[in-house]
Every structure is written in C-alpha cells, then in structure tokens.
mmCIF file of C-alpha atoms in Angstrom:
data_model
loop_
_atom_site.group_PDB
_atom_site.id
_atom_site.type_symbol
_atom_site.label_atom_id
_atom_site.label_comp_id
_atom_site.label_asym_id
_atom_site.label_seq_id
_atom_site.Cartn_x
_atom_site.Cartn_y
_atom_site.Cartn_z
ATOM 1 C CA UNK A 298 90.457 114.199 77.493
ATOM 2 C CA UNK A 299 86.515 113.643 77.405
ATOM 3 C CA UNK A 300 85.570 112.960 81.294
ATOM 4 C CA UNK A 301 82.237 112.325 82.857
ATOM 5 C CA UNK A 302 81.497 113.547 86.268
ATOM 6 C CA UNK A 303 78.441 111.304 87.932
ATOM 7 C CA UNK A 304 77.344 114.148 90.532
ATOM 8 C CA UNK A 305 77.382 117.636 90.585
ATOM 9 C CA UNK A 306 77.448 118.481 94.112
ATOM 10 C CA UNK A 307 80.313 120.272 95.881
ATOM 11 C CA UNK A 308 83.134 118.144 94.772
ATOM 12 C CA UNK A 309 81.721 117.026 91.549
ATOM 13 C CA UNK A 310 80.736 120.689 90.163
ATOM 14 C CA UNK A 311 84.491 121.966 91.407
ATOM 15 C CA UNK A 312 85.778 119.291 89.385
ATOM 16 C CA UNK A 313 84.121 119.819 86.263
ATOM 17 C CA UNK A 314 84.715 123.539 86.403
ATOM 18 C CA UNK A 315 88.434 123.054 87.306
ATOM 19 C CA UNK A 316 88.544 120.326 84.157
ATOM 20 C CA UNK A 317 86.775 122.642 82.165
ATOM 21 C CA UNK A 318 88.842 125.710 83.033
ATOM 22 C CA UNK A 319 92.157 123.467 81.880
ATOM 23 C CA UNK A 320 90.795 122.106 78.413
ATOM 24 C CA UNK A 321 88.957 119.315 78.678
ATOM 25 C CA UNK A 322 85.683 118.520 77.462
ATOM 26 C CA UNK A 323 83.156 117.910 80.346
ATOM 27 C CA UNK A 324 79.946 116.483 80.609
ATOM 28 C CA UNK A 325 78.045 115.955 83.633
ATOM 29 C CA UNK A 326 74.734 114.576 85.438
ATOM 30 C CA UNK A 327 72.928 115.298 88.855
ATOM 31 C CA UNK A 328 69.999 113.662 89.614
ATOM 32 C CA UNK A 329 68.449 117.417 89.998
ATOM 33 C CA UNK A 330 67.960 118.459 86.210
ATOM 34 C CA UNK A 331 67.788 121.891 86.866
ATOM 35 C CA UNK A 332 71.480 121.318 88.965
ATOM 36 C CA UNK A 333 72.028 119.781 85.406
ATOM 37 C CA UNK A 334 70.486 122.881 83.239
ATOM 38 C CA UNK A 335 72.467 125.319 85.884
ATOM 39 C CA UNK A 336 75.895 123.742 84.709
ATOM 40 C CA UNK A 337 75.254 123.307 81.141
ATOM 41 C CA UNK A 338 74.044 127.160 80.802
ATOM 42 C CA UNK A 339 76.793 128.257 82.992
ATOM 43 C CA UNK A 340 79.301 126.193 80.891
ATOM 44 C CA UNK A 341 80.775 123.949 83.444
ATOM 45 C CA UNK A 342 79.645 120.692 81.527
ATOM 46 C CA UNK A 343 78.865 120.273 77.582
ATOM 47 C CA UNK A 344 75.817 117.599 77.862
ATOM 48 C CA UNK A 345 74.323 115.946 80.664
ATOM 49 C CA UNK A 346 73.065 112.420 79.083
ATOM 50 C CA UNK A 347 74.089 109.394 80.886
ATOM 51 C CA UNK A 348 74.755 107.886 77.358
ATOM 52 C CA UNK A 349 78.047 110.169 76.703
ATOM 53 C CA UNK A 350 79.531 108.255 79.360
ATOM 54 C CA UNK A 351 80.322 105.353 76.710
ATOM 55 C CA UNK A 352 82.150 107.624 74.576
ATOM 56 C CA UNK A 353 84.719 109.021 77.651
ATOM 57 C CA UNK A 354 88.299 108.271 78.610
ATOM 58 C CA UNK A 355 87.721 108.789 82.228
ATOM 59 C CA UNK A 356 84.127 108.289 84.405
ATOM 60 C CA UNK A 357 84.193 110.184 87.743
ATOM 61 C CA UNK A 358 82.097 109.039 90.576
ATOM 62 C CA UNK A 359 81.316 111.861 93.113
ATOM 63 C CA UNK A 360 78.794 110.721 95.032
ATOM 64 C CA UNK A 361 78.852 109.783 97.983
ATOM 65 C CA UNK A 362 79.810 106.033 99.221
ATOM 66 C CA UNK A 363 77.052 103.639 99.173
ATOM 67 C CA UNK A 364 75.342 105.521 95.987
ATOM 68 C CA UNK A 365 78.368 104.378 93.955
ATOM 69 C CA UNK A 366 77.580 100.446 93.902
ATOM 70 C CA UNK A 367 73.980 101.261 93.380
ATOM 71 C CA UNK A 368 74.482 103.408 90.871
ATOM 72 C CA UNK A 369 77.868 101.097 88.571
ATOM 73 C CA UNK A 370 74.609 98.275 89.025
ATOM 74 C CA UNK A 371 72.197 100.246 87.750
ATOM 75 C CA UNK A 372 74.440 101.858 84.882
ATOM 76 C CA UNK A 373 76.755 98.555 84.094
ATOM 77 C CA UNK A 374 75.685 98.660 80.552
ATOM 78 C CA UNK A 375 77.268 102.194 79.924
ATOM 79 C CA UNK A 376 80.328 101.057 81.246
ATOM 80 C CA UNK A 377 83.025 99.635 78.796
ATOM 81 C CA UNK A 378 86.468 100.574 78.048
ATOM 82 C CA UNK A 379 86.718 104.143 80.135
ATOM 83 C CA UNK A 380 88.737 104.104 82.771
ATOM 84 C CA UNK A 381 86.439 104.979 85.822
ATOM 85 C CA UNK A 382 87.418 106.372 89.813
ATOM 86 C CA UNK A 383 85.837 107.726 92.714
ATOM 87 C CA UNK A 384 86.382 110.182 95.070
ATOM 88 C CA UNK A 385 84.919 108.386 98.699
ATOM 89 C CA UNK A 386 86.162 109.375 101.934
ATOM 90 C CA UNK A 387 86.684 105.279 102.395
ATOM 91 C CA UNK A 388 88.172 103.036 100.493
ATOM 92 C CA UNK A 389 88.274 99.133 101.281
ATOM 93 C CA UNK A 390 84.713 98.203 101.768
ATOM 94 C CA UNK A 391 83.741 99.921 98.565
ATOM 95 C CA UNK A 392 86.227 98.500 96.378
ATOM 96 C CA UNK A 393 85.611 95.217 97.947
ATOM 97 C CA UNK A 394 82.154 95.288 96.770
ATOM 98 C CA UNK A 395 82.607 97.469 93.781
ATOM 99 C CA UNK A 396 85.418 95.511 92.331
ATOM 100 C CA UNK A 397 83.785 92.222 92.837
ATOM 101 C CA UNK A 398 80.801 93.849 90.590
ATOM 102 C CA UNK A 399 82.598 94.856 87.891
ATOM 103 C CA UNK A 400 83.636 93.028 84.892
ATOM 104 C CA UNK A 401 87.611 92.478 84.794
ATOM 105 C CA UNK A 402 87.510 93.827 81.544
ATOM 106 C CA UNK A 403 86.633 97.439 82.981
ATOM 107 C CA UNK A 404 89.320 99.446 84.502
ATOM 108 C CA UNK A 405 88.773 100.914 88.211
ATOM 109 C CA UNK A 406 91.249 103.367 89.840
ATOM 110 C CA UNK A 407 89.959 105.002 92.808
ATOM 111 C CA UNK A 408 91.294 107.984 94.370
ATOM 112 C CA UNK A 409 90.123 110.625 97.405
ATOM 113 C CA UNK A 410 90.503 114.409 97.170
ATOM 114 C CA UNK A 411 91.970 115.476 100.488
ATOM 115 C CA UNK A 412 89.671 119.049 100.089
ATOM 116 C CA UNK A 413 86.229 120.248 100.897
ATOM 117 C CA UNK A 414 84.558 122.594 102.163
ATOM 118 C CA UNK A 415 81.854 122.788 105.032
ATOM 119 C CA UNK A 416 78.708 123.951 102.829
ATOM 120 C CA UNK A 417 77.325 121.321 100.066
ATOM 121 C CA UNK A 418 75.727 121.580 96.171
ATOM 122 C CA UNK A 419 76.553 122.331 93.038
ATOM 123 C CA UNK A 420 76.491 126.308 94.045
ATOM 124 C CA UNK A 421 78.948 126.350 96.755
ATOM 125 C CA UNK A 422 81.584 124.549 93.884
ATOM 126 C CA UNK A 423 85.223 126.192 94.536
ATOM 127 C CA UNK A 424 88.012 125.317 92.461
ATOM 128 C CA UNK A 425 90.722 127.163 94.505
ATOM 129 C CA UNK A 426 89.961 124.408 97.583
ATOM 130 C CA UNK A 427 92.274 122.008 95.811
ATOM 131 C CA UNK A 428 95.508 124.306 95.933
ATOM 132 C CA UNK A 429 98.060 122.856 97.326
ATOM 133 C CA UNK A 430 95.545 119.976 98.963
ATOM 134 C CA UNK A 431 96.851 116.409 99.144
ATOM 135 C CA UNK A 432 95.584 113.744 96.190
ATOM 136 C CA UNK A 433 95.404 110.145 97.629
ATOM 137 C CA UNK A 434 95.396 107.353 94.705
ATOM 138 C CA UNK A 435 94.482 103.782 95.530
ATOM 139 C CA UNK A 436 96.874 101.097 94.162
ATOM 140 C CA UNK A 437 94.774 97.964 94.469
ATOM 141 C CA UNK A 438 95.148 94.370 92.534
ATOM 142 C CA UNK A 439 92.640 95.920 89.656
ATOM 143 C CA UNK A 440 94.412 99.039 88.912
ATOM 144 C CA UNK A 441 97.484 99.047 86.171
ATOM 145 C CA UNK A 442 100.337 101.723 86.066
ATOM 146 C CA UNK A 443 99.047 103.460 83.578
ATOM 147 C CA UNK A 444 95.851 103.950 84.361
ATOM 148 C CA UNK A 445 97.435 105.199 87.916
ATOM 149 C CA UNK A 446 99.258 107.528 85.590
ATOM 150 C CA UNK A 447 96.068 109.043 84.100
ATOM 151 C CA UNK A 448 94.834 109.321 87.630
ATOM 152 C CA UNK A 449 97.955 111.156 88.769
ATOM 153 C CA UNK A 450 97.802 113.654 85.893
ATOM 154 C CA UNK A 451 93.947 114.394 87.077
ATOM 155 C CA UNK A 452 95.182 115.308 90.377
ATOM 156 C CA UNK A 453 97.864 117.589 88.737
ATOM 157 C CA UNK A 454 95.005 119.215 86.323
ATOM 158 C CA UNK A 455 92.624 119.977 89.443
ATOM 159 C CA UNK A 456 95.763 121.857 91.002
ATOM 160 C CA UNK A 457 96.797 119.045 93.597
ATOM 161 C CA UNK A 458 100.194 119.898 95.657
ATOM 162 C CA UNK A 459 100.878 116.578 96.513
ATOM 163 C CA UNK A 460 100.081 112.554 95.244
ATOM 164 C CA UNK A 461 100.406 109.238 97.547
ATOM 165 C CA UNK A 462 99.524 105.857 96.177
ATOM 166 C CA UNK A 463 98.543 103.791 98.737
ATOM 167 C CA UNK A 464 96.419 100.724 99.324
ATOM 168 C CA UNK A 465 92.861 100.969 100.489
ATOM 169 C CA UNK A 466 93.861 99.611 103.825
ATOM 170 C CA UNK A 467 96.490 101.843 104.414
ATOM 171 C CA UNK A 468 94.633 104.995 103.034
ATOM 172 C CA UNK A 469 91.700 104.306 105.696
ATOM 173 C CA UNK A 470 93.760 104.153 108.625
ATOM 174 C CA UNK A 471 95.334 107.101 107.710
ATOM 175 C CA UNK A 472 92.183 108.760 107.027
ATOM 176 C CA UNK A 473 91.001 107.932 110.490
ATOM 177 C CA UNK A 474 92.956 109.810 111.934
ATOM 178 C CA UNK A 475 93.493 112.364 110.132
ATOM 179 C CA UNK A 476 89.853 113.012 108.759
ATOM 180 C CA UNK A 477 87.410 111.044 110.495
ATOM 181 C CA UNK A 478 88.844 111.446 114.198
ATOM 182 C CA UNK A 479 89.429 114.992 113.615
ATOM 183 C CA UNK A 480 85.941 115.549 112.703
ATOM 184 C CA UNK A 481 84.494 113.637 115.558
ATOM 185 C CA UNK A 482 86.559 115.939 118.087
ATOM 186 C CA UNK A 483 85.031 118.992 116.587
ATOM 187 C CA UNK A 484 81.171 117.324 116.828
ATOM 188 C CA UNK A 485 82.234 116.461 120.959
ATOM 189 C CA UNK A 486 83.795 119.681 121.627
ATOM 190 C CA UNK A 487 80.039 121.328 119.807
ATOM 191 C CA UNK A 488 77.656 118.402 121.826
ATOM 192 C CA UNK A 489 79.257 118.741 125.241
ATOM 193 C CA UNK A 490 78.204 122.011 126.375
ATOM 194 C CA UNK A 491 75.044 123.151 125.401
ATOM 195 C CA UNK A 492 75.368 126.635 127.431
ATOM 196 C CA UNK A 493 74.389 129.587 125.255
ATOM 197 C CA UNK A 494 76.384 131.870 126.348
ATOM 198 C CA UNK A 495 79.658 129.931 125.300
ATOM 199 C CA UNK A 496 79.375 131.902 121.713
ATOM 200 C CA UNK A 497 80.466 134.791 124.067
ATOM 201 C CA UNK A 498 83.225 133.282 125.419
ATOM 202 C CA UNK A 499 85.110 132.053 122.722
ATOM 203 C CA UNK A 500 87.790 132.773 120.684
ATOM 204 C CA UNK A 501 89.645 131.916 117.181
ATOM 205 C CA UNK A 502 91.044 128.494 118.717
ATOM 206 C CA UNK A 503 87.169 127.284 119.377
ATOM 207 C CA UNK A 504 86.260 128.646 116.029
ATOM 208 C CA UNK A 505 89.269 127.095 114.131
ATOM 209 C CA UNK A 506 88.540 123.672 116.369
ATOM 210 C CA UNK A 507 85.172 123.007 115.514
ATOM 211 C CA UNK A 508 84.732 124.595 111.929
ATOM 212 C CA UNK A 509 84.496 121.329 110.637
ATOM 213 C CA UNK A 510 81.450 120.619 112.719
ATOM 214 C CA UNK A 511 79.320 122.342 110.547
ATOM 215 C CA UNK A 512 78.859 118.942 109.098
ATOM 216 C CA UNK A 513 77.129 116.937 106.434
ATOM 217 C CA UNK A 514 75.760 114.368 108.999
ATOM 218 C CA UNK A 515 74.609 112.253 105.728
ATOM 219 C CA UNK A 516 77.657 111.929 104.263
ATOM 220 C CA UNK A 517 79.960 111.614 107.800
ATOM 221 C CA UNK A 518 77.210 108.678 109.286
ATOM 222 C CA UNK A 519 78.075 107.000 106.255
ATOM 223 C CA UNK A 520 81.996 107.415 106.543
ATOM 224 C CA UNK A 521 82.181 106.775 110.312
ATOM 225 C CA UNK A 522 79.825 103.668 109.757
ATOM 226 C CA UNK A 523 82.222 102.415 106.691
ATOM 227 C CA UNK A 524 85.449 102.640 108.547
ATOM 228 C CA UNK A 525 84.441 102.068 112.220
ATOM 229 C CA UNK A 526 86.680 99.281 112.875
ATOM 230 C CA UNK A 527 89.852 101.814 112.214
ATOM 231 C CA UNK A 528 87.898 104.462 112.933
ATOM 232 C CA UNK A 529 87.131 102.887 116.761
ATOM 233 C CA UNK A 530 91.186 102.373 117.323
ATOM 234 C CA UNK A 531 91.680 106.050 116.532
ATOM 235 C CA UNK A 532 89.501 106.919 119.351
ATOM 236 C CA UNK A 533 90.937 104.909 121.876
ATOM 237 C CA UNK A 534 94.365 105.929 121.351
ATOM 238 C CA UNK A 535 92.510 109.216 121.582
ATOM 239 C CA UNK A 536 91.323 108.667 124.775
ATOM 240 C CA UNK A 537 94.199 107.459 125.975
ATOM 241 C CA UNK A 538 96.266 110.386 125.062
ATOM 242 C CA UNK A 539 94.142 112.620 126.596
ATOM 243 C CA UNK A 540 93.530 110.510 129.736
ATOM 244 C CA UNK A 541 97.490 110.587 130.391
ATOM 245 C CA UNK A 542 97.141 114.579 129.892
ATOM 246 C CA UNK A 543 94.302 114.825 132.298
ATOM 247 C CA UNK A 544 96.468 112.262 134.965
ATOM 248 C CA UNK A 545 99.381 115.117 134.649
ATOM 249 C CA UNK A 546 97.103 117.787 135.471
ATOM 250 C CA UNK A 547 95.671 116.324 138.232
ATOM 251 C CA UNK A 548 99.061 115.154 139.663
ATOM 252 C CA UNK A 549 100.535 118.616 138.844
ATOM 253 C CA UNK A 550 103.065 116.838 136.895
ATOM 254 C CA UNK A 551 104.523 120.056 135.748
ATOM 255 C CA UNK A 552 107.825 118.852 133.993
ATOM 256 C CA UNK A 553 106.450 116.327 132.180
ATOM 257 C CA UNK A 554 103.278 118.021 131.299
ATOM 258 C CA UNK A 555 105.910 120.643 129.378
ATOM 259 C CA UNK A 556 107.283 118.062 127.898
ATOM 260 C CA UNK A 557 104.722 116.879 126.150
ATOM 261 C CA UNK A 558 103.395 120.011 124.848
ATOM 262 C CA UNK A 559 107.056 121.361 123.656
ATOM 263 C CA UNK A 560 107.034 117.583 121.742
ATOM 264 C CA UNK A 561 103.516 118.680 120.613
ATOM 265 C CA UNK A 562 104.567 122.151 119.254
ATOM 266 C CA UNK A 563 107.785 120.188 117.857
ATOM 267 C CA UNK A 564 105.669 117.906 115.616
ATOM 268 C CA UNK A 565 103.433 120.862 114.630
ATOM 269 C CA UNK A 566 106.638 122.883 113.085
ATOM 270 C CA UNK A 567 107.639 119.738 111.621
ATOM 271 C CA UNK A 568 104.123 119.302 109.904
ATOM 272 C CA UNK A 569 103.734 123.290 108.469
ATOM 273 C CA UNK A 570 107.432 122.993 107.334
ATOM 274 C CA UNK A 571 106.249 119.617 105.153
ATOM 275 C CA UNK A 572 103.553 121.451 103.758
ATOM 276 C CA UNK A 573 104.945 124.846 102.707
ATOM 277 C CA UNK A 574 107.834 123.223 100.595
#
C-alpha cells in the first residue's frame, strides 16, 4: 500500500520505519526538512512532497491534536479519495470539528496507538514499542467497514497485540483513566515534594510510578485540556478512592484496609493474565 505519514516525530518516524520494514512504500513530511532529508537518506520514507499525498491509499496524521484541523484546512486540496486517520490521544472534540470540515466524499477513520515512549523526535523512533501494545480504532457515523478493515490491518502491520473499535466517547473515557489520570498521578507524586534528597531514598516502585512524568508538557496540556470534562470525573473518583484509604488508616481499620488491597492485588493478576495471552 502507498501511505503518507504527516509528521515525523516519535510516533510518526516509528511508523514509517515499521511500514517500511513490512513492504510498503512510504513517504513522509516534517515541517523540519533536514528531519525530512534524515529519513529519506536513512530510507525510512521514499519522497517527502506534500503532493504524493494525492496519489496514496492511506494519509496518516501524527501530529499532535489541534495541528490536525489546521493542517486538513490548510492541505484540503490534496485530499481526495485516500482514506486518511490519526493517531490523537483524544478523540471526540477532534472529530467533531474535523469531520464537520471535511467533504463527505473523503473517508476519515481515526485510530490511537496505545504506545510511546517518554523522549520525543524523529531520532528517538522505536518500532519494537508497538509489540504487543493495544490499537484503539474509532467507529464513528463517517467511517465504513471497510475502511475500518484497512485500519485494522495497519495495526496488525505495525505489530499491534490487540484491536478495539470503539466510539470516540467511549475511547476518551477510557483513556482518562487509563492514560490521562495515570499520567497526572505521576506529575503529583514528582510536584509534591520538592526535597532533594528524595532521589536517595527511593526505590524501583517511585521510579516505575513516575516514569511517565518525564513528560511532553506540550502535547499532555493539550490532551488534559481536550478531555477535561472526563478527564475531571477520573480525578474525583480518584480522590475519593484514596480519601476512603486514608479514612482506614487513620481509623486503623485493619480488616478492611486488607481487604481492599488483597481485591487490589486480585484485579492486578486478573489484568497481567489478560495481557500475556
């Protein structure tokens, strides 16, 4: 399949070389040329002109959220039969405004990688992050089976474990939880104690807690902002969880403090059991 990858940061270099690596011909632009020279010479894209984009199957967006409406308004006349997705972090306020853009004629499937890593740009790309990662595909009123189909079979080329269709709604209230929330936990558990000897005191569960707060604060402002009203809820129920934790330990509620960390320790099996099969 001929695919074009708008962005070659991160996510949109690991693409390309993962598409690449499988057979298909990639081409590629960055708004840093020499990002753009880097990937041609090191054969991870075959071109880099914004024009080859009207002679793709497939158009993928990875940029990050509020570039892709500015940049399908700018570029609407290179648009035309391709089928074209995105890989944002959320999902309903950008289709709301991208789909209302677009012509009906064009065909929009978006989807969201469920991999990253902590560093950014085109020379931290690393195809092995998407091994055995979770591929989320957005089902929306625009997108036709097939065209899901050709989605699914990109998350099977990039190495994806394991596919959900979902609606946008439903894909940002998961992702508040399980993304955004998480995220924000690492930032507090970095901002709350500014002591510098806690480096000295800590060990892997720190380190493994707040790895993810090495963070692209560009890129996180914008996905906390997009999907605050879920987002918010999370937190609550957040801070409600952990206020009834902090009641126990001040009451000395032994038995039922247990309790609720042999449930926790249940659902954790029950999580790595669903991911190793």
């Amino acid at each position: 399949m001929k695919i074009f990858i708008v962005g070659l940061g991160l996510m949109g270099a690991s693409y390309a070389q993962k598409l690449t690596s499988v057979g298909h011909d990639v081409f590629g632009f960055d708004k840093d040329h020499n990002t753009n020279l880097k990937a041609l010479n090191e054969g991870v894209i075959k071109g880099y002109n914004l024009k080859d984009m009207k002679d793709c199957e497939l158009v993928i967006l990875a940029l990050y959220p509020n570039q892709i409406f500015e940049f399908i308004k700018s570029n609407l006349s290179y648009f035309d039969t391709q089928l074209i997705t995105d890989i944002s972090g959320t999902k309903t306020k950008l289709l709301d405004e991208v789909l209302e853009l677009l012509p009906k004629s064009i065909n929009y499937v978006s989807h969201h990688p469920m991999a990253g890593r902590e560093k950014s740009g085109y020379d931290h790309k690393d195809v092995t992050m998407f091994k055995n990662a979770n591929f989320l595909i957005i089902d929306s009123h625009h997108a036709k089976p097939h065209h899901i189909e050709t989605i699914k079979k990109l998350g099977l080329d990039l190495g994806f474990k394991r596919q959900i269709v979902l609606s946008a709604y439903e894909h940002d209230e998961l992702i508040a939880h399980t993304s955004q929330l998480t995220h924000l936990i690492a930032v507090s558990l970095m901002l709350m104690n500014k002591n510098e000897h806690t480096k000295d005191a800590t060990g892997d569960s720190f380190r493994d807690l707040t790895r993810i707060a090495n963070i692209n604060e560009i890129l996180w402002t914008e996905l906390f902002l997009d999907n605050k009203n879920a987002l918010i809820q999370k937190i609550d129920e957040f801070v409600d969880v952990l206020g009834e934790l902090k009641h126990d330990i001040l009451a000395s509620n032994e038995v039922i403090l247990k309790e609720k960390l042999k449930e926790s320790k249940k659902r954790r099996i029950s999580f790595d059991e669903t991911n190793t099969r």
